[in-house]
Amino acid sequence: MELTPHVQEKLHAGHKLTAVVEAGLVQDFIKNTRVVALIEVASTNVKQGGEQALLIFLTARVPVHSAIDLSIEQVLPVDTNLKCEIDTSSLDVDTDVLVNITSGKVRLLFEMPFSQRTNAFVSEILRAAEVVSKRRGPPPEFAWLQPYQKSSTPSQDPASPGSAPTTAETLDGLGGDAVSLGDVSVDISQNLPSTYPDPANCNTENSSVHTENERSPDLGVNRHSIATGLSPTPIAARESHIRYQMAMREDAYTDIQEFTVFVGTWNVNGRSPTVGLAEWLAVDAEPPDVYAIGFQELDLNTEAFLFNNSPKEQEWLNAVLNGIHPKTKYRKVRLVRLVGMMLIVLVQEKHLAYVRNCAIDTVGTGIMNKMGNKGAVSVRLDLHNTSICFVNAHLAAHQEELERRNEDHDCIFQRTCFHLNITSNSPPKTIKDHEHIYFLGDMNYRINPCDMNIREVASSGEFKLLLQHEQLSQQKNAKRIFHKFKEGNILFKPTFKYDVDSDEWDSSEKARQPAWCDRILWYGDSITQLEYRSHPQLQISDHKPVSAIFMAGIKVVDTRRYRRIYEEVMKKLDKLENEFLPQVTIDTTEIILEPVKFYQSQTKYLTIANTGQVPVQFEFIKKLNDVSYCKPWLTIRPYSNFITPGEKCDVSLEVLVDKQTAAQLNSGVDQLYDILVLHLEGGKDLFITITGDYERSCFGSSINALVHMNKPFRDVPVAKLIDLESKQPKELSEMPYAVPKELWYLVDHLHSHGLQVKGLFTHPGLQKEIFEIRTCLDEGVEHQVLPGSVHSVAEALLLFIEALPEPVIPYSLYQAALDATPNFSLCKEVINKLLDYHRNVFEYLMAFLKELLNHTEDNNLDANTLAHVFGSVLIREPSAMAGSSDRRNQNQAIERKKQTFVHHFLMND
């Protein structure tokens, strides 16, 4: 029976049929025929194209003879809520497979024939879901599905889900059950409590009252799931299953209690706390249960920027402790600082015993994602049984840097990572893995130019008019940033920019327009904002502080109910008699990469499904004589996890060739090939190969090899590249360059276009432009002009130098360079020991940096900043020394020596 023409006839113009299959819809052991079709809309009909959906058709007769026999029963958009998995629990039946399709509250089980058509159909659904998961920007709207929704007719079949809606919850609110932040998707399974009270230590005196009628639900697990026979299930798997069962029954032993959370943010413009903070931190009648207080631009001194040292950390901490609410006592949970960003989290003393699993992280989004002048600092914790994350951010400044701010937002969400226990195998948590998220800070989003006097309107209080032109609100409404986050109504004047010690708008020469730079947003259920305000009476900065008060519903464990349910779970597990070995299936054992380019990540996915009857603990393990479970250019997330029967885990395999790994791939020492060993605890090992081709680049090539290439890098044969990177090359150029031509192009561009540009080597470039610069250098520079802004070229220059396999100051002279820093003459002796081409590069770069300093009035650069930035890339410690603990402890002293070494050459001839 050929279904394709009949289904295609049911589709509207511009909609394409991708795959179709006949299946049996199963419920209560009754099976009825359905036709399931995956359709796609043409890219010209939607904003981003590639939107797909599942149409489920009722059949008037079987087999289907024409389109008249088909009527739409349900429409399921392929969004982040849709899941498709194969259930092979009935392994004795080899003629059919069971396919679970879920979307929000819709749960459908189909029986499909074991055939190539079924395999292709499921593969297409999984591929469509993967495309959605990687999508950037606003989520799909699926407006094109409205005609199908209107024509759908719910079935009266006994097998049909009686209460299921015709679409996944309706197209305006797709998937009511699934938690999604769009660009910040929350995996509910990761929000399980990490630890539980020991029932033996439960304090029943403090328990809530309960009655004998409170009965916990049945365990909901096959009696063979946990075995206690001759070959017992590994204890780790058993304990994991107990934790999972307790997490699934959390509502039965927790109560929601209301806690007040104070969130405050203030850009203090490098000032010291010369005023009390009570007018900001203690203006409410009752003390909050939790404080989260964020600062930006805590210290603007070069010392803080270069070495993250600042006496103002203690000054502002003392000011906070003196300014918080006097009616109760508070204890510090965590303080985290990166240059000028600082976040302090306090809780009332009575709550401290219920705070656990605290962790911090810092993310610098400055140049090369290293400098911490912009970025975020974060604290996460579990308060009772609710996971909370506070993020204090300082995004890119200036009116025109809108896209840079959006990139900073993406970078913070992608790179923030909390390691709760370094010794455990549990994967780290990200911002998205928390139930309550508070995002605060100087976001730096401005008001777009408009046909009104911004200052007059801002002073008049007609904020609604201005907010229509406000960048953060526009970007959030477009679902580019903070998708599914909430922000309270802004009823206060813009908080930037003021003359210091006044309420007057900026009267400096720049005359910056007012803006609501300082913001507080939140995400999570059971959170109500009570206050959102600024505090204009505090005038020591060019920003005004902002605060918000939230009423947050926190899950609190009733220890008596917890112990009773825990005992019930244990009793049921103890009664299980049989054991089965862990068993999984993986969707592929061979992963083939697209061509991989330097510094450009590529992600593939591996699906591991638990097809057995016991929980599975899996882990990628290292092979014999290997130091890690995968090559350094590969990152596996999660590398270890727990899967219950019938569930699956999607593992991401991210390939990134960076400055640490490019050299070995360029020289042929390594290749993009690895064999991964997937170990099942208590079971067998599975082997997965990953392979691909690396497009060699001048980034990661040595100085000695590059000076002998008189044609574009991409035109040099691979055999010659490998020969030039060998210890004894045979094909050297008769007329080598004095310095690599790629280095010359970068420096010459900056010399021609960047000498007078402010923020050079401190202001980050755009990643897209850096990729374009890399491609241009590899393929040949036309007309001696590089693409991108000077900031992107500057960052590309630093990346080029840092990616050199042998630093400009070779590893063999690393210690000598550090020891020579007290004396310029000793430093010159180190340079004289360099090989000719390394010495040429060093002297060429020093001459360029001196030229930059000749224009310091225009570019605001100073010798200390340049010495710090270039010292860290010109002098790099050998990898054998980098990992030692004593070296880590001395890191600041080492960085100072590197800076001093370069500083000598900038200030002396």
PDB file of C-alpha atoms in Angstrom, residues 525-676:
ATOM      1  CA  ASP A 525       7.384  28.238  39.124  1.00  0.00           C
ATOM      2  CA  SER A 526       6.049  29.385  42.490  1.00  0.00           C
ATOM      3  CA  ILE A 527       7.832  32.760  42.281  1.00  0.00           C
ATOM      4  CA  THR A 528       5.933  36.041  42.696  1.00  0.00           C
ATOM      5  CA  GLN A 529       7.628  39.430  42.476  1.00  0.00           C
ATOM      6  CA  LEU A 530       6.484  41.790  45.220  1.00  0.00           C
ATOM      7  CA  GLU A 531       8.714  44.813  44.518  1.00  0.00           C
ATOM      8  CA  TYR A 532      10.845  46.107  41.624  1.00  0.00           C
ATOM      9  CA  ARG A 533      12.431  49.477  42.254  1.00  0.00           C
ATOM     10  CA  SER A 534      15.468  51.702  42.061  1.00  0.00           C
ATOM     11  CA  HIS A 535      17.081  53.636  44.896  1.00  0.00           C
ATOM     12  CA  PRO A 536      17.972  57.086  43.523  1.00  0.00           C
ATOM     13  CA  GLN A 537      18.962  58.462  46.913  1.00  0.00           C
ATOM     14  CA  LEU A 538      22.271  56.579  46.618  1.00  0.00           C
ATOM     15  CA  GLN A 539      24.287  58.886  44.366  1.00  0.00           C
ATOM     16  CA  ILE A 540      27.959  57.895  44.610  1.00  0.00           C
ATOM     17  CA  SER A 541      27.921  56.163  41.206  1.00  0.00           C
ATOM     18  CA  ASP A 542      26.768  57.025  37.681  1.00  0.00           C
ATOM     19  CA  HIS A 543      24.263  54.158  38.081  1.00  0.00           C
ATOM     20  CA  LYS A 544      21.427  53.860  40.584  1.00  0.00           C
ATOM     21  CA  PRO A 545      21.058  50.597  42.516  1.00  0.00           C
ATOM     22  CA  VAL A 546      18.057  48.372  41.766  1.00  0.00           C
ATOM     23  CA  SER A 547      16.357  45.785  43.960  1.00  0.00           C
ATOM     24  CA  ALA A 548      13.513  43.291  43.749  1.00  0.00           C
ATOM     25  CA  ILE A 549      11.670  41.326  46.409  1.00  0.00           C
ATOM     26  CA  PHE A 550      10.316  37.886  45.528  1.00  0.00           C
ATOM     27  CA  MET A 551       8.043  35.462  47.314  1.00  0.00           C
ATOM     28  CA  ALA A 552       9.448  32.064  46.365  1.00  0.00           C
ATOM     29  CA  GLY A 553       7.773  28.728  47.012  1.00  0.00           C
ATOM     30  CA  ILE A 554      10.470  26.408  48.388  1.00  0.00           C
ATOM     31  CA  LYS A 555       9.944  22.644  48.689  1.00  0.00           C
ATOM     32  CA  VAL A 556      10.485  21.623  52.318  1.00  0.00           C
ATOM     33  CA  VAL A 557      10.755  17.957  53.310  1.00  0.00           C
ATOM     34  CA  ASP A 558       8.375  16.582  55.920  1.00  0.00           C
ATOM     35  CA  THR A 559      10.775  14.131  57.541  1.00  0.00           C
ATOM     36  CA  ARG A 560       8.074  11.836  58.949  1.00  0.00           C
ATOM     37  CA  ARG A 561       6.367  11.392  55.593  1.00  0.00           C
ATOM     38  CA  TYR A 562       9.742  11.075  53.905  1.00  0.00           C
ATOM     39  CA  ARG A 563      10.786   8.244  56.204  1.00  0.00           C
ATOM     40  CA  ARG A 564       7.533   6.366  55.731  1.00  0.00           C
ATOM     41  CA  ILE A 565       7.706   6.590  51.922  1.00  0.00           C
ATOM     42  CA  TYR A 566      11.386   5.698  51.946  1.00  0.00           C
ATOM     43  CA  GLU A 567      10.632   2.584  53.958  1.00  0.00           C
ATOM     44  CA  GLU A 568       7.834   1.609  51.564  1.00  0.00           C
ATOM     45  CA  VAL A 569      10.165   1.912  48.588  1.00  0.00           C
ATOM     46  CA  MET A 570      12.816  -0.162  50.342  1.00  0.00           C
ATOM     47  CA  LYS A 571      10.323  -2.872  51.270  1.00  0.00           C
ATOM     48  CA  LYS A 572       9.053  -3.171  47.719  1.00  0.00           C
ATOM     49  CA  LEU A 573      12.566  -3.341  46.330  1.00  0.00           C
ATOM     50  CA  ASP A 574      13.565  -5.944  48.900  1.00  0.00           C
ATOM     51  CA  LYS A 575      10.727  -8.186  47.737  1.00  0.00           C
ATOM     52  CA  LEU A 576      11.942  -8.321  44.167  1.00  0.00           C
ATOM     53  CA  GLU A 577      13.393 -11.741  43.489  1.00  0.00           C
ATOM     54  CA  ASN A 578      15.014 -11.905  40.081  1.00  0.00           C
ATOM     55  CA  GLU A 579      17.962 -10.150  38.548  1.00  0.00           C
ATOM     56  CA  PHE A 580      18.602  -9.169  34.950  1.00  0.00           C
ATOM     57  CA  LEU A 581      21.794  -7.753  33.494  1.00  0.00           C
ATOM     58  CA  PRO A 582      21.753  -4.120  32.332  1.00  0.00           C
ATOM     59  CA  GLN A 583      21.032  -3.818  28.645  1.00  0.00           C
ATOM     60  CA  VAL A 584      21.090  -0.819  26.313  1.00  0.00           C
ATOM     61  CA  THR A 585      20.885  -0.019  22.634  1.00  0.00           C
ATOM     62  CA  ILE A 586      22.676   2.854  20.922  1.00  0.00           C
ATOM     63  CA  ASP A 587      21.496   4.472  17.721  1.00  0.00           C
ATOM     64  CA  THR A 588      24.915   4.212  16.060  1.00  0.00           C
ATOM     65  CA  THR A 589      28.361   2.777  16.646  1.00  0.00           C
ATOM     66  CA  GLU A 590      30.048   4.945  14.028  1.00  0.00           C
ATOM     67  CA  ILE A 591      29.967   8.733  14.100  1.00  0.00           C
ATOM     68  CA  ILE A 592      31.258  10.523  11.008  1.00  0.00           C
ATOM     69  CA  LEU A 593      32.015  14.235  11.341  1.00  0.00           C
ATOM     70  CA  GLU A 594      31.592  16.986   8.807  1.00  0.00           C
ATOM     71  CA  PRO A 595      34.905  18.703   7.901  1.00  0.00           C
ATOM     72  CA  VAL A 596      36.246  20.207  11.132  1.00  0.00           C
ATOM     73  CA  LYS A 597      37.770  23.703  11.175  1.00  0.00           C
ATOM     74  CA  PHE A 598      40.004  25.367  13.747  1.00  0.00           C
ATOM     75  CA  TYR A 599      38.149  26.927  16.688  1.00  0.00           C
ATOM     76  CA  GLN A 600      34.757  26.061  15.169  1.00  0.00           C
ATOM     77  CA  SER A 601      32.882  23.505  17.240  1.00  0.00           C
ATOM     78  CA  GLN A 602      30.761  20.697  15.818  1.00  0.00           C
ATOM     79  CA  THR A 603      28.339  18.569  17.829  1.00  0.00           C
ATOM     80  CA  LYS A 604      26.983  15.105  17.153  1.00  0.00           C
ATOM     81  CA  TYR A 605      24.525  13.183  19.298  1.00  0.00           C
ATOM     82  CA  LEU A 606      24.439   9.603  20.537  1.00  0.00           C
ATOM     83  CA  THR A 607      21.231   8.173  21.974  1.00  0.00           C
ATOM     84  CA  ILE A 608      21.581   5.500  24.655  1.00  0.00           C
ATOM     85  CA  ALA A 609      18.298   3.692  25.418  1.00  0.00           C
ATOM     86  CA  ASN A 610      17.776   1.365  28.375  1.00  0.00           C
ATOM     87  CA  THR A 611      16.085  -1.629  26.761  1.00  0.00           C
ATOM     88  CA  GLY A 612      16.527  -3.952  29.744  1.00  0.00           C
ATOM     89  CA  GLN A 613      14.552  -4.365  32.950  1.00  0.00           C
ATOM     90  CA  VAL A 614      17.020  -2.869  35.416  1.00  0.00           C
ATOM     91  CA  PRO A 615      18.394   0.637  35.811  1.00  0.00           C
ATOM     92  CA  VAL A 616      21.681   1.218  33.992  1.00  0.00           C
ATOM     93  CA  GLN A 617      24.643   3.263  35.191  1.00  0.00           C
ATOM     94  CA  PHE A 618      26.850   4.016  32.178  1.00  0.00           C
ATOM     95  CA  GLU A 619      30.196   5.721  31.898  1.00  0.00           C
ATOM     96  CA  PHE A 620      32.718   6.345  29.153  1.00  0.00           C
ATOM     97  CA  ILE A 621      35.991   4.839  30.374  1.00  0.00           C
ATOM     98  CA  LYS A 622      39.556   5.211  29.200  1.00  0.00           C
ATOM     99  CA  LYS A 623      41.285   2.526  27.181  1.00  0.00           C
ATOM    100  CA  LEU A 624      44.419   0.764  28.346  1.00  0.00           C
ATOM    101  CA  ASN A 625      47.410   3.140  28.585  1.00  0.00           C
ATOM    102  CA  ASP A 626      45.251   6.182  27.748  1.00  0.00           C
ATOM    103  CA  VAL A 627      45.118   9.136  30.121  1.00  0.00           C
ATOM    104  CA  SER A 628      41.477  10.025  29.378  1.00  0.00           C
ATOM    105  CA  TYR A 629      38.327   8.407  28.066  1.00  0.00           C
ATOM    106  CA  CYS A 630      38.466  10.522  24.886  1.00  0.00           C
ATOM    107  CA  LYS A 631      40.864  12.578  22.788  1.00  0.00           C
ATOM    108  CA  PRO A 632      41.457  16.176  23.971  1.00  0.00           C
ATOM    109  CA  TRP A 633      39.600  17.637  20.974  1.00  0.00           C
ATOM    110  CA  LEU A 634      36.421  15.820  22.042  1.00  0.00           C
ATOM    111  CA  THR A 635      34.042  16.675  24.903  1.00  0.00           C
ATOM    112  CA  ILE A 636      31.341  14.221  25.976  1.00  0.00           C
ATOM    113  CA  ARG A 637      28.302  15.436  27.956  1.00  0.00           C
ATOM    114  CA  PRO A 638      27.284  13.646  30.013  1.00  0.00           C
ATOM    115  CA  TYR A 639      30.112  11.128  30.136  1.00  0.00           C
ATOM    116  CA  SER A 640      28.316   9.294  32.944  1.00  0.00           C
ATOM    117  CA  ASN A 641      24.637   8.991  33.775  1.00  0.00           C
ATOM    118  CA  PHE A 642      21.839   6.825  35.111  1.00  0.00           C
ATOM    119  CA  ILE A 643      18.981   5.543  32.901  1.00  0.00           C
ATOM    120  CA  THR A 644      15.844   3.868  34.174  1.00  0.00           C
ATOM    121  CA  PRO A 645      14.148   1.069  32.188  1.00  0.00           C
ATOM    122  CA  GLY A 646      12.369   2.357  29.103  1.00  0.00           C
ATOM    123  CA  GLU A 647      14.132   5.713  29.248  1.00  0.00           C
ATOM    124  CA  LYS A 648      16.958   7.103  27.125  1.00  0.00           C
ATOM    125  CA  CYS A 649      19.821   9.559  27.407  1.00  0.00           C
ATOM    126  CA  ASP A 650      21.032  11.818  24.606  1.00  0.00           C
ATOM    127  CA  VAL A 651      24.807  12.260  24.804  1.00  0.00           C
ATOM    128  CA  SER A 652      26.407  15.202  23.013  1.00  0.00           C
ATOM    129  CA  LEU A 653      29.818  14.717  21.412  1.00  0.00           C
ATOM    130  CA  GLU A 654      31.359  18.137  20.813  1.00  0.00           C
ATOM    131  CA  VAL A 655      34.465  18.363  18.654  1.00  0.00           C
ATOM    132  CA  LEU A 656      36.556  21.524  19.007  1.00  0.00           C
ATOM    133  CA  VAL A 657      40.075  21.875  17.655  1.00  0.00           C
ATOM    134  CA  ASP A 658      41.608  24.727  19.629  1.00  0.00           C
ATOM    135  CA  LYS A 659      45.037  26.083  20.465  1.00  0.00           C
ATOM    136  CA  GLN A 660      45.854  23.016  22.577  1.00  0.00           C
ATOM    137  CA  THR A 661      45.032  20.420  19.925  1.00  0.00           C
ATOM    138  CA  ALA A 662      45.547  22.078  16.529  1.00  0.00           C
ATOM    139  CA  ALA A 663      49.326  21.578  16.409  1.00  0.00           C
ATOM    140  CA  GLN A 664      49.237  17.792  16.640  1.00  0.00           C
ATOM    141  CA  LEU A 665      46.542  17.591  13.953  1.00  0.00           C
ATOM    142  CA  ASN A 666      48.469  19.958  11.685  1.00  0.00           C
ATOM    143  CA  SER A 667      51.674  17.927  12.047  1.00  0.00           C
ATOM    144  CA  GLY A 668      50.001  14.551  11.562  1.00  0.00           C
ATOM    145  CA  VAL A 669      50.884  13.362  15.081  1.00  0.00           C
ATOM    146  CA  ASP A 670      47.165  13.026  15.813  1.00  0.00           C
ATOM    147  CA  GLN A 671      44.089  12.599  13.643  1.00  0.00           C
ATOM    148  CA  LEU A 672      40.364  13.029  14.103  1.00  0.00           C
ATOM    149  CA  TYR A 673      39.771   9.413  15.051  1.00  0.00           C
ATOM    150  CA  ASP A 674      38.922   7.876  18.388  1.00  0.00           C
ATOM    151  CA  ILE A 675      37.347   4.725  19.773  1.00  0.00           C
ATOM    152  CA  LEU A 676      35.074   5.367  22.743  1.00  0.00           C
TER     153      LEU A 676
END
